Amino acid sequence: MKNIVLIFIFIFTAQLLKASECYHYHTGKKYELETVGGKLFLALITTDPNKISIAGYSKILLKDILPANSKIVAETQDGVIVKNDVAYYYIPKSTFYDDKLLIDKIAESSLTNYPQIGFTFFMDGFWKKLAYNPYYPTKAQRVKFTPVKNMPKNATIMASFPNGGTTTYLLKDKSKVYSYDESSAEVTIIKNITPSTAKIDTLNESSDEFCIYDDNTFYLTRDNFRTVENVTTQFKDRPLKQSFLKLKFHRPNSFRTYLDFQDGALWSYVSAGISLEQGGDVNFYQVENSKYLEPSGLVLHKGFLYDDPWNLVYENHPIDLPKLKNIKDFALNEDGSYSVGKDIYKVRDLDGGSILEKVENIVAVGSDAVRTFNNALWTYRHPISMFFATKNSITFYNAETQKIEKEINFKSPLKNLILAYAFDNKLLIENEVIQSMADYESMEFLGSTVQVVSPCDGGRGQIEIVVNYDYYFKDKNGVYKYHTGNKGLVKLKDINALDCTQANFIETFWDKKKEN
């Protein structure tokens, strides 16, 4: 009996551990202010993963806030701050669906001398951070302000770095540059940076690594400004004679970065560090007589090619120059291969080196093609696949097999309709080509709504998730709708195209999502 119980527990636990899938796991939410009939409303809009289609919409009256010059100035996971000419107001999200929306006036607009920084306000001669708890019964208990020490009086925001429920800000005034961690209310001076010439740039997009610099000083920052390191000596010890302000960045992808001071050398940035012969590690290392080649992302050094900053420093896996005169025409593909004309090349490692080797029996889409990352690529369950477009064709290209899966030829220019594409008298939508009754020249995209028929898979995949879409377009003759799976567009009656815009799409068409 014990064995049977243990087996049952194991099976039950395994089923619990298996991840379920639901449509709403992938949607986004945003809050907007709307003025209707002289009244101000706070609208909650739920968007599809494509960030265009509307999956949910509701609004609530903000009866205590005058609509004139009202705007949302800050938002966290817990609430939003609305400002108008009268005051700042805090609205906790937890009360959005309550019988009575909670709105607390937190500061008079006339008493805040400078624009707020996130949830931090300049009041009574000091910067103060707001702490808000919606679960207390009185406003005096809900709204608390704590002074922020060492915050410069006339601070302005250079950049912001959200991380979970908090944000770190890069600030400056006339004399200094600062970082401000809003979660801990700590202000740190970034020394020796001149505010008037200070710049910030990305070093590694995949791990949120940045650099802050001016003419003479260079900082490396990581982990949402938890680590800020002055690395100026890594450059000056080489020595670098150029100003940091002459810096140009080369980024063949999100995690490879070369720094170019336009003096005939390149500096490799290696996040994990480069070990020096004399001891110690650096993140930036100068490689003289190096040239970055666009659009391949390769570096030419001592007659060899290198595809990685670390390999360039150590002259590891040098790539023999192919016996071609058009190496400058090589273009880096998403999968790490290279295309030139209709040929595909890949790096093949050999003992002590590498070569660029032509891949046989594979045809590239051509160097004149434009890779199209369209919004529809992220549409849930009904995307348009990524494709390459030329003047007269669309090519669907499988990056894994490196083969062309489908080609569509046309005569007219390809017209981008956000979630669809028009050409000739046809429409490419949801990966299907359908006949279009709309006028090609005047056709416009208005918006899209989502119909969630079956939102979740039941926890073990036993239920099919069904999500359909309605797409709305207009031309000089009328307004049209396409519904998932239909063979063509349907012209909508009793709707004047002149009255329909993207700006009023939700109020015009949201209720029509219920119609097929």
XYZ file of C-alpha atoms in Angstrom:
516
model
C 0.000 0.000 0.000
C 2.887 2.364 0.832
C 4.344 1.878 -2.662
C 1.022 2.743 -4.291
C 0.749 5.947 -2.212
C 4.308 6.955 -3.096
C 3.684 6.364 -6.808
C 0.490 8.428 -6.625
C 2.331 11.278 -4.869
C 5.116 11.184 -7.475
C 2.655 11.323 -10.400
C 0.602 14.068 -8.758
C 3.729 16.119 -7.978
C 5.066 15.679 -11.511
C 1.795 16.979 -12.918
C 1.933 20.010 -10.625
C 5.517 20.748 -11.639
C 4.641 20.691 -15.338
C 4.269 24.300 -16.412
C 0.842 25.383 -17.586
C 0.359 27.815 -20.434
C -2.107 30.695 -20.582
C -2.540 33.559 -22.994
C -2.506 36.195 -20.254
C 1.024 35.170 -19.216
C 2.236 37.063 -22.290
C 0.031 40.164 -22.334
C 1.036 43.630 -21.172
C -0.876 46.298 -19.264
C -0.691 50.044 -19.554
C -2.568 52.926 -17.952
C -3.683 55.996 -19.890
C -5.711 59.103 -19.153
C -8.772 59.867 -21.279
C -10.990 62.936 -21.286
C -14.602 62.305 -22.295
C -17.301 64.953 -22.019
C -15.110 67.176 -19.858
C -14.430 64.369 -17.380
C -11.138 62.576 -16.693
C -10.909 58.772 -16.761
C -8.113 56.360 -15.965
C -8.087 53.592 -18.579
C -6.475 50.173 -18.175
C -5.498 48.693 -21.538
C -4.330 45.094 -21.921
C -2.262 44.446 -25.042
C -1.321 41.335 -26.985
C 2.382 40.329 -27.139
C 2.541 42.202 -30.458
C 1.935 45.395 -28.392
C -0.706 46.512 -30.922
C -3.832 44.341 -30.576
C -6.134 45.268 -27.686
C -6.931 42.278 -25.452
C -8.735 44.145 -22.675
C -10.047 47.619 -21.922
C -11.761 49.263 -18.959
C -11.853 52.759 -17.514
C -12.892 54.450 -14.309
C -13.852 58.039 -13.564
C -11.352 60.218 -11.677
C -13.985 62.542 -10.322
C -11.669 64.437 -7.961
C -9.104 65.401 -10.631
C -9.556 68.218 -13.133
C -8.715 67.020 -16.668
C -6.871 70.157 -17.854
C -3.137 69.453 -18.314
C -3.427 66.116 -16.503
C -0.811 63.465 -17.208
C 0.622 60.300 -15.684
C 4.097 61.165 -14.403
C 5.101 57.959 -12.578
C 4.059 54.326 -12.307
C 5.159 51.251 -10.374
C 3.702 47.800 -9.865
C 1.531 49.256 -7.083
C 0.200 52.563 -8.337
C 0.269 55.572 -10.656
C 0.846 59.261 -9.989
C -1.243 61.757 -11.944
C -0.302 65.447 -12.100
C -2.270 68.478 -13.230
C -1.978 72.224 -12.576
C -3.447 71.763 -9.101
C -1.667 68.809 -7.518
C -0.064 65.373 -7.684
C -2.422 62.454 -6.990
C -1.620 58.844 -6.085
C -3.958 56.102 -7.347
C -3.276 52.590 -5.999
C -3.845 49.914 -8.622
C -5.295 47.558 -6.011
C -8.442 49.732 -5.824
C -9.028 49.982 -9.584
C -11.802 47.378 -9.471
C -13.200 48.397 -6.064
C -16.579 50.058 -5.671
C -14.761 53.310 -4.904
C -11.410 54.132 -6.462
C -8.964 55.506 -3.895
C -7.379 58.832 -4.897
C -5.029 60.657 -2.531
C -3.695 64.179 -3.154
C -0.042 63.880 -2.186
C 1.419 67.301 -3.071
C 0.390 70.696 -4.367
C 1.837 71.391 -7.825
C 2.668 74.967 -6.815
C 4.777 73.771 -3.876
C 7.004 71.411 -5.884
C 9.723 73.592 -7.405
C 11.250 70.963 -9.712
C 9.833 68.048 -11.749
C 9.572 64.944 -9.623
C 12.080 62.097 -10.039
C 10.061 58.898 -9.992
C 8.381 58.904 -6.587
C 10.690 61.577 -5.173
C 9.513 65.206 -4.891
C 11.171 68.532 -4.103
C 9.057 69.978 -1.287
C 9.724 72.596 1.386
C 13.326 73.002 0.211
C 14.172 69.266 0.310
C 13.872 66.169 -1.879
C 11.490 63.682 -0.262
C 10.656 60.121 -1.274
C 7.044 58.958 -1.179
C 6.131 55.761 0.641
C 2.502 54.798 0.082
C 0.447 52.048 1.723
C -3.155 51.770 0.446
C -4.274 49.496 3.289
C -4.300 52.137 6.036
C -7.688 53.783 6.739
C -6.552 57.425 6.742
C -4.582 59.509 4.271
C -2.142 60.572 7.007
C -1.269 56.911 7.509
C -1.207 56.031 3.798
C 1.021 58.885 2.613
C 4.513 59.231 4.103
C 7.467 61.285 2.846
C 11.079 60.641 3.860
C 13.856 63.196 3.164
C 16.553 62.026 0.742
C 20.023 62.957 1.946
C 22.629 64.448 -0.419
C 20.190 64.864 -3.327
C 21.224 67.950 -5.372
C 18.608 70.698 -5.317
C 18.298 71.219 -9.088
C 18.882 67.619 -10.200
C 17.757 66.578 -13.670
C 17.469 63.059 -15.096
C 20.069 61.865 -17.627
C 18.834 58.265 -17.793
C 16.722 55.794 -15.816
C 17.200 52.064 -15.285
C 14.091 50.173 -14.102
C 14.782 46.907 -12.310
C 11.788 44.992 -10.996
C 9.767 47.244 -8.704
C 12.397 49.971 -8.372
C 14.486 52.301 -10.533
C 17.983 53.750 -10.441
C 18.429 57.206 -11.951
C 21.486 58.863 -13.431
C 21.234 62.532 -12.436
C 23.201 65.705 -12.929
C 23.243 69.305 -11.829
C 25.590 72.111 -12.891
C 28.589 70.710 -11.018
C 28.309 66.919 -10.649
C 26.827 63.645 -11.920
C 25.023 61.324 -9.491
C 23.327 57.956 -9.281
C 20.135 57.718 -7.240
C 18.857 54.332 -6.059
C 15.210 55.043 -5.300
C 14.655 51.795 -3.381
C 17.284 52.679 -0.760
C 17.055 56.476 -1.243
C 20.845 56.585 -1.620
C 22.599 59.245 -3.696
C 26.149 58.597 -4.905
C 28.438 61.117 -6.590
C 30.132 59.815 -9.731
C 33.405 61.648 -9.319
C 35.383 63.570 -11.949
C 32.602 63.547 -14.572
C 31.761 66.933 -16.095
C 27.955 67.232 -16.372
C 28.003 69.400 -19.508
C 29.937 66.796 -21.547
C 28.856 63.581 -19.779
C 27.588 60.725 -21.945
C 26.141 57.297 -21.240
C 26.256 54.334 -23.634
C 25.547 50.606 -23.755
C 28.401 48.109 -23.519
C 26.476 44.860 -23.270
C 22.728 44.881 -23.930
C 22.264 41.271 -22.847
C 23.541 41.921 -19.302
C 22.715 45.621 -18.773
C 26.290 46.911 -18.728
C 26.826 50.610 -19.451
C 29.571 53.199 -19.522
C 29.528 56.808 -18.328
C 32.245 59.122 -19.597
C 33.333 62.624 -20.414
C 36.509 63.963 -22.028
C 38.957 62.449 -19.505
C 37.134 59.959 -17.250
C 35.493 56.605 -18.008
C 33.236 54.518 -15.731
C 31.912 50.975 -16.160
C 28.565 50.256 -14.464
C 26.754 46.950 -13.991
C 23.859 45.371 -12.101
C 21.541 48.383 -12.258
C 24.280 50.688 -10.910
C 25.088 48.459 -7.945
C 28.628 48.366 -9.348
C 30.179 51.612 -10.602
C 33.895 51.330 -11.374
C 36.301 53.996 -12.598
C 38.265 52.236 -15.365
C 40.021 55.285 -16.803
C 43.475 53.809 -16.091
C 42.694 50.792 -18.293
C 42.774 53.196 -21.236
C 45.427 55.669 -20.094
C 47.966 52.966 -19.207
C 48.109 51.696 -22.806
C 48.262 54.744 -23.340
C 45.197 56.218 -25.028
C 45.947 59.713 -26.327
C 42.486 60.485 -27.721
C 39.600 62.114 -25.867
C 36.871 59.729 -24.747
C 34.412 61.994 -26.548
C 35.810 60.813 -29.896
C 34.592 57.320 -29.082
C 32.545 55.344 -31.618
C 30.944 52.005 -30.708
C 30.787 48.925 -32.939
C 28.255 46.308 -31.834
C 27.872 43.340 -34.203
C 25.320 41.900 -31.738
C 23.949 42.522 -28.248
C 26.914 41.012 -26.385
C 29.965 41.944 -28.495
C 31.357 45.463 -28.355
C 34.392 47.178 -29.845
C 35.417 50.740 -28.989
C 36.916 52.845 -31.758
C 38.728 56.139 -31.102
C 39.422 56.470 -34.827
C 43.187 56.237 -34.400
C 43.829 52.939 -36.234
C 43.242 50.708 -33.203
C 40.236 48.971 -31.689
C 39.534 48.304 -28.028
C 37.900 44.984 -27.187
C 35.376 45.026 -24.358
C 35.278 41.705 -22.502
C 32.802 41.601 -19.623
C 34.469 38.636 -17.877
C 37.879 40.321 -18.008
C 41.186 39.985 -19.847
C 44.206 38.691 -17.930
C 47.385 40.741 -18.361
C 50.849 39.173 -18.547
C 52.110 41.474 -15.793
C 49.177 40.486 -13.588
C 45.690 41.795 -13.025
C 42.599 41.878 -15.211
C 41.074 44.563 -17.412
C 37.814 44.829 -19.338
C 39.135 47.039 -22.142
C 42.179 46.116 -24.199
C 43.721 47.954 -27.134
C 44.546 46.012 -30.307
C 46.555 48.147 -32.692
C 46.268 48.035 -36.485
C 42.716 46.713 -36.359
C 39.829 47.621 -38.631
C 36.144 46.950 -38.069
C 34.341 45.757 -41.190
C 30.710 46.674 -41.731
C 28.286 44.965 -42.175
C 29.967 41.657 -41.312
C 30.980 42.600 -37.755
C 34.394 41.038 -38.448
C 37.691 42.691 -37.500
C 40.700 42.682 -39.808
C 44.000 42.392 -37.918
C 47.431 41.312 -39.219
C 45.903 39.809 -42.345
C 43.358 37.673 -40.471
C 39.717 38.102 -39.499
C 38.304 37.833 -35.958
C 34.656 37.448 -34.957
C 34.876 38.063 -31.213
C 36.530 40.719 -28.966
C 38.170 38.048 -26.781
C 39.529 36.166 -29.804
C 40.931 39.435 -31.174
C 42.870 40.183 -27.978
C 44.445 36.720 -27.789
C 44.613 36.252 -31.579
C 42.642 33.093 -30.950
C 41.060 31.208 -33.868
C 42.188 33.654 -36.569
C 40.026 33.333 -39.667
C 41.883 33.103 -42.975
C 40.822 35.731 -45.450
C 38.652 34.037 -48.081
C 39.986 34.223 -51.620
C 37.443 36.888 -52.469
C 37.788 40.565 -53.173
C 34.416 41.429 -51.653
C 35.006 40.686 -47.962
C 33.572 44.133 -47.193
C 30.250 42.954 -48.638
C 29.908 40.059 -46.172
C 26.862 40.590 -43.949
C 26.355 38.961 -40.558
C 23.185 36.833 -40.293
C 21.182 36.191 -37.152
C 22.439 32.610 -36.868
C 26.119 33.677 -36.992
C 26.612 32.826 -40.660
C 27.553 35.363 -43.321
C 25.897 36.124 -46.624
C 27.378 37.756 -49.691
C 25.237 37.932 -52.781
C 23.374 34.622 -52.844
C 26.112 32.664 -51.065
C 26.227 31.649 -47.412
C 29.501 31.283 -45.462
C 30.156 29.831 -42.037
C 33.224 29.836 -39.796
C 34.796 26.400 -39.564
C 37.436 25.823 -36.903
C 40.681 24.123 -37.848
C 43.725 23.240 -35.763
C 45.110 26.599 -34.687
C 42.803 28.679 -36.851
C 39.544 29.015 -38.740
C 38.260 29.567 -42.255
C 35.181 31.110 -43.805
C 33.728 28.218 -45.718
C 30.992 28.429 -48.325
C 27.967 26.320 -47.469
C 26.896 24.363 -50.523
C 23.287 23.742 -51.630
C 21.993 26.709 -49.660
C 20.790 29.880 -51.321
C 20.792 33.243 -49.551
C 17.972 35.671 -50.132
C 20.272 38.295 -51.653
C 22.165 41.271 -50.281
C 19.457 43.711 -51.417
C 16.847 42.087 -49.145
C 15.745 43.803 -45.967
C 15.179 41.612 -42.906
C 11.730 42.484 -41.598
C 11.050 42.164 -37.870
C 7.403 43.172 -37.914
C 5.029 43.613 -34.985
C 2.998 40.685 -36.261
C 5.978 38.412 -35.605
C 4.990 38.447 -31.910
C 1.238 37.970 -32.382
C 0.103 35.065 -30.182
C -0.642 31.894 -32.197
C -1.233 33.831 -35.455
C 2.042 35.532 -36.400
C 3.459 36.538 -39.733
C 6.826 34.802 -39.846
C 9.990 36.818 -40.157
C 10.784 37.472 -43.789
C 13.131 39.233 -46.165
C 11.660 41.811 -48.534
C 12.970 43.154 -51.822
C 11.292 45.488 -54.307
C 9.334 42.669 -55.923
C 9.257 39.710 -53.531
C 8.862 38.437 -49.988
C 11.034 35.487 -48.975
C 10.285 33.376 -45.907
C 13.658 32.027 -44.816
C 14.218 29.335 -42.173
C 17.319 30.329 -40.182
C 17.736 26.817 -38.744
C 17.707 24.945 -42.039
C 18.964 27.975 -43.981
C 16.475 27.214 -46.703
C 13.834 29.296 -48.409
C 10.381 28.019 -47.401
C 8.123 30.263 -49.472
C 8.337 33.182 -51.876
C 5.650 35.720 -52.796
C 6.120 37.868 -55.880
C 4.312 41.118 -56.560
C 4.396 44.194 -58.794
C 3.319 47.077 -56.569
C 5.464 48.346 -53.671
C 5.024 46.410 -50.410
C 2.847 48.504 -48.098
C 3.373 48.090 -44.335
C 0.015 48.012 -42.507
C 1.524 47.329 -39.040
C 0.049 43.817 -38.624
C -0.393 43.086 -42.316
C 1.145 43.911 -45.678
C -0.637 45.034 -48.847
C 0.538 44.490 -52.403
C -1.253 44.411 -55.763
C -4.860 43.519 -54.833
C -3.853 41.186 -51.991
C -3.118 41.236 -48.272
C -0.540 39.202 -46.315
C -2.070 38.653 -42.881
C -1.594 35.892 -40.291
C 0.843 34.200 -42.699
C -1.928 33.899 -45.316
C -2.348 35.744 -48.593
C -5.968 36.842 -49.121
C -7.774 38.913 -51.737
C -8.297 42.544 -50.718
C -11.313 44.615 -51.714
C -9.731 47.756 -50.226
C -8.105 50.464 -52.315
C -4.357 49.871 -52.193
C -3.320 53.520 -52.416
C -5.538 54.860 -49.607
C -5.607 51.770 -47.346
C -4.635 52.380 -43.697
C -4.429 50.218 -40.560
C -6.733 51.360 -37.751
C -6.169 48.780 -35.034
C -6.828 45.249 -33.819
C -8.709 43.498 -31.021
C -8.335 40.048 -29.475
C -11.009 37.422 -28.852
C -9.821 34.955 -26.217
C -11.969 31.864 -26.795
C -10.013 29.412 -24.626
C -7.365 31.153 -22.469
C -5.442 28.266 -20.821
C -4.316 24.732 -21.625
C -5.832 23.168 -18.498
C -2.486 22.779 -16.762
C -1.276 19.745 -18.702
C -1.943 20.759 -22.282
C -5.236 18.845 -22.489
C -7.168 21.937 -23.610
C -6.364 23.824 -26.793
C -5.690 27.527 -26.337
C -7.798 29.452 -28.849
C -7.119 33.139 -29.504
C -8.614 34.964 -32.502
C -8.046 38.458 -33.817
C -10.017 41.170 -35.573
C -8.083 43.613 -37.750
C -9.581 46.919 -38.881
C -8.562 48.911 -41.949
C -9.962 51.871 -43.860
C -9.593 53.423 -47.306
C -11.277 56.256 -49.191
C -14.388 54.108 -49.674
C -15.038 52.635 -46.241
C -13.944 50.562 -43.238
C -13.049 46.858 -43.360
C -12.526 44.014 -40.903
C -10.629 40.759 -41.128
C -11.324 37.970 -38.611
C -8.934 35.085 -37.979
C -9.526 32.292 -40.467
C -11.706 34.241 -42.872
C -11.081 34.168 -46.628
C -11.176 37.918 -47.092
C -12.120 41.342 -45.762
C -15.656 42.323 -44.763
C -16.824 45.889 -45.374
C -18.524 47.347 -42.289
C -21.816 49.154 -42.750
C -22.921 52.402 -41.103
C -19.352 53.480 -40.267
C -17.867 56.578 -41.854
C -14.175 56.134 -42.640
C -13.582 59.841 -42.060
C -14.619 59.409 -38.411
C -12.152 56.555 -37.782
C -8.531 57.050 -36.711
C -5.940 55.112 -34.739
C -6.371 57.682 -31.950
C -10.080 56.879 -31.425
C -9.844 53.191 -32.347
C -10.674 51.760 -28.900
C -13.784 53.861 -28.282
C -14.979 53.212 -31.853
C -14.334 49.485 -32.223
C -13.869 47.851 -28.801
C -17.473 46.652 -28.515
C -17.356 45.349 -32.088
C -14.842 42.691 -31.055
C -17.847 40.654 -29.915
C -19.146 40.457 -33.484
C -17.857 37.884 -35.956
